[in-house]
Amino acid sequence: MKDDPIDIPKLSRASRLDVVLIGLALSFSVAAILWTSGGDRTALPVAKNIDIYHANRLVNTIDFSEDKVIALPGVGMEIEVLDGKVRVVKSDCPRQICVNMGWIQHPGDTIVCVPNRVLIEIGSSGTPMMDAVVS
């Protein structure tokens, strides 16, 4: 009879096959990350304009090359375009989420102010990139 009533198996050391399999799994993981993060960066769409919608209607389209501050009449918002970026400077909405979004600059980026029913979206010159597919 043993002194220890619970029989705990001893941990064994990793065999050469285990080390090879772990190494292969790690190398495939690193290769997959590098493959998906690489690619042709010249094919990305270039931001060209800023579309401003109010109450689901396009009210203004601004070129990115113009640095200006735009006041939306009747809404109480100021939008600033500077150095290829856009932000909401001030808004009369209660929670100021649109102001706290900060600068956006990439195609497809948006700033939304739900209380004022305003959407600011950056358009592009190319085909839009796919975010996700839902079926």
GROMACS .gro file of C-alpha atoms in nm:
model
  135
    1MET     CA    1   0.000   0.000   0.000
    2LYS     CA    2   0.123   0.348  -0.080
    3ASP     CA    3   0.164   0.627   0.169
    4ASP     CA    4  -0.015   0.876  -0.060
    5PRO     CA    5  -0.385   0.790  -0.107
    6ILE     CA    6  -0.414   1.006  -0.422
    7ASP     CA    7  -0.216   0.883  -0.720
    8ILE     CA    8  -0.102   1.192  -0.914
    9PRO     CA    9   0.074   1.111  -1.242
   10LYS     CA   10   0.411   1.274  -1.289
   11LEU     CA   11   0.439   1.540  -1.556
   12SER     CA   12   0.646   1.422  -1.846
   13ARG     CA   13   0.887   1.625  -2.047
   14ALA     CA   14   0.803   1.735  -2.400
   15SER     CA   15   0.925   1.500  -2.670
   16ARG     CA   16   1.096   1.610  -2.988
   17LEU     CA   17   0.771   1.566  -3.179
   18ASP     CA   18   0.591   1.798  -2.935
   19VAL     CA   19   0.858   2.067  -2.985
   20VAL     CA   20   0.838   2.031  -3.365
   21LEU     CA   21   0.456   2.058  -3.362
   22ILE     CA   22   0.462   2.366  -3.137
   23GLY     CA   23   0.726   2.526  -3.360
   24LEU     CA   24   0.519   2.457  -3.672
   25ALA     CA   25   0.206   2.601  -3.512
   26LEU     CA   26   0.392   2.917  -3.408
   27SER     CA   27   0.555   2.964  -3.750
   28PHE     CA   28   0.219   2.920  -3.930
   29SER     CA   29   0.060   3.172  -3.693
   30VAL     CA   30   0.332   3.430  -3.756
   31ALA     CA   31   0.315   3.369  -4.132
   32ALA     CA   32  -0.064   3.416  -4.129
   33ILE     CA   33  -0.035   3.743  -3.937
   34LEU     CA   34   0.231   3.877  -4.173
   35TRP     CA   35   0.035   3.766  -4.479
   36THR     CA   36  -0.289   3.935  -4.369
   37SER     CA   37  -0.122   4.256  -4.249
   38GLY     CA   38   0.090   4.290  -4.562
   39GLY     CA   39  -0.042   4.329  -4.909
   40ASP     CA   40  -0.065   4.603  -5.168
   41ARG     CA   41  -0.101   4.929  -4.978
   42THR     CA   42  -0.129   5.129  -5.302
   43ALA     CA   43  -0.470   4.974  -5.371
   44LEU     CA   44  -0.626   5.140  -5.067
   45PRO     CA   45  -0.883   5.409  -5.147
   46VAL     CA   46  -0.774   5.769  -5.103
   47ALA     CA   47  -0.992   6.009  -4.906
   48LYS     CA   48  -1.123   6.278  -5.141
   49ASN     CA   49  -1.423   6.449  -4.987
   50ILE     CA   50  -1.634   6.491  -4.678
   51ASP     CA   51  -2.009   6.440  -4.706
   52ILE     CA   52  -2.231   6.606  -4.445
   53TYR     CA   53  -2.585   6.475  -4.406
   54HIS     CA   54  -2.863   6.631  -4.200
   55ALA     CA   55  -3.195   6.453  -4.153
   56ASN     CA   56  -3.089   6.191  -4.407
   57ARG     CA   57  -3.022   6.449  -4.682
   58LEU     CA   58  -2.683   6.549  -4.822
   59VAL     CA   59  -2.638   6.915  -4.729
   60ASN     CA   60  -2.270   6.974  -4.808
   61THR     CA   61  -1.973   6.809  -4.978
   62ILE     CA   62  -1.630   6.948  -4.895
   63ASP     CA   63  -1.297   6.875  -5.063
   64PHE     CA   64  -1.021   6.755  -4.831
   65SER     CA   65  -0.778   7.011  -4.971
   66GLU     CA   66  -0.981   7.301  -4.829
   67ASP     CA   67  -0.903   7.402  -4.469
   68LYS     CA   68  -1.212   7.567  -4.324
   69VAL     CA   69  -1.465   7.580  -4.043
   70ILE     CA   70  -1.826   7.517  -4.142
   71ALA     CA   71  -2.128   7.616  -3.935
   72LEU     CA   72  -2.438   7.410  -4.000
   73PRO     CA   73  -2.734   7.652  -3.995
   74GLY     CA   74  -3.024   7.555  -3.776
   75VAL     CA   75  -2.831   7.269  -3.616
   76GLY     CA   76  -2.588   7.444  -3.383
   77MET     CA   77  -2.275   7.259  -3.498
   78GLU     CA   78  -1.934   7.373  -3.620
   79ILE     CA   79  -1.721   7.134  -3.827
   80GLU     CA   80  -1.349   7.194  -3.887
   81VAL     CA   81  -1.147   7.060  -4.179
   82LEU     CA   82  -0.769   7.090  -4.137
   83ASP     CA   83  -0.476   6.907  -4.300
   84GLY     CA   84  -0.687   6.625  -4.443
   85LYS     CA   85  -0.876   6.558  -4.119
   86VAL     CA   86  -1.220   6.656  -3.996
   87ARG     CA   87  -1.381   6.696  -3.653
   88VAL     CA   88  -1.680   6.854  -3.481
   89VAL     CA   89  -1.557   7.164  -3.297
   90LYS     CA   90  -1.878   7.236  -3.108
   91SER     CA   91  -2.233   7.114  -3.092
   92ASP     CA   92  -2.542   7.199  -2.891
   93CYS     CA   93  -2.626   6.833  -2.823
   94PRO     CA   94  -2.640   6.728  -2.457
   95ARG     CA   95  -2.375   6.453  -2.433
   96GLN     CA   96  -2.117   6.595  -2.680
   97ILE     CA   97  -2.028   6.250  -2.817
   98CYS     CA   98  -1.971   6.391  -3.166
   99VAL     CA   99  -1.726   6.649  -3.029
  100ASN     CA  100  -1.541   6.385  -2.826
  101MET     CA  101  -1.494   6.165  -3.135
  102GLY     CA  102  -1.197   6.382  -3.231
  103TRP     CA  103  -1.035   6.385  -3.572
  104ILE     CA  104  -1.121   6.136  -3.847
  105GLN     CA  105  -0.925   6.102  -4.170
  106HIS     CA  106  -0.970   5.760  -4.338
  107PRO     CA  107  -1.225   5.669  -4.606
  108GLY     CA  108  -1.540   5.531  -4.449
  109ASP     CA  109  -1.481   5.699  -4.111
  110THR     CA  110  -1.791   5.869  -3.972
  111ILE     CA  111  -1.897   6.105  -3.698
  112VAL     CA  112  -2.262   6.081  -3.595
  113CYS     CA  113  -2.464   6.325  -3.385
  114VAL     CA  114  -2.794   6.152  -3.314
  115PRO     CA  115  -2.973   6.440  -3.136
  116ASN     CA  116  -2.896   6.679  -3.424
  117ARG     CA  117  -2.949   6.405  -3.688
  118VAL     CA  118  -2.612   6.481  -3.849
  119LEU     CA  119  -2.376   6.235  -4.018
  120ILE     CA  120  -2.027   6.331  -4.135
  121GLU     CA  121  -1.867   6.072  -4.361
  122ILE     CA  122  -1.535   6.063  -4.544
  123GLY     CA  123  -1.574   5.951  -4.904
  124SER     CA  124  -1.306   5.796  -5.123
  125SER     CA  125  -1.190   5.786  -5.480
  126GLY     CA  126  -1.183   5.407  -5.510
  127THR     CA  127  -1.410   5.121  -5.435
  128PRO     CA  128  -1.502   5.093  -5.069
  129MET     CA  129  -1.315   4.842  -4.854
  130MET     CA  130  -1.525   4.562  -4.709
  131ASP     CA  131  -1.559   4.566  -4.330
  132ALA     CA  132  -1.756   4.248  -4.282
  133VAL     CA  133  -1.988   4.005  -4.450
  134VAL     CA  134  -2.309   3.905  -4.277
  135SER     CA  135  -2.532   3.630  -4.407
   0.00000   0.00000   0.00000
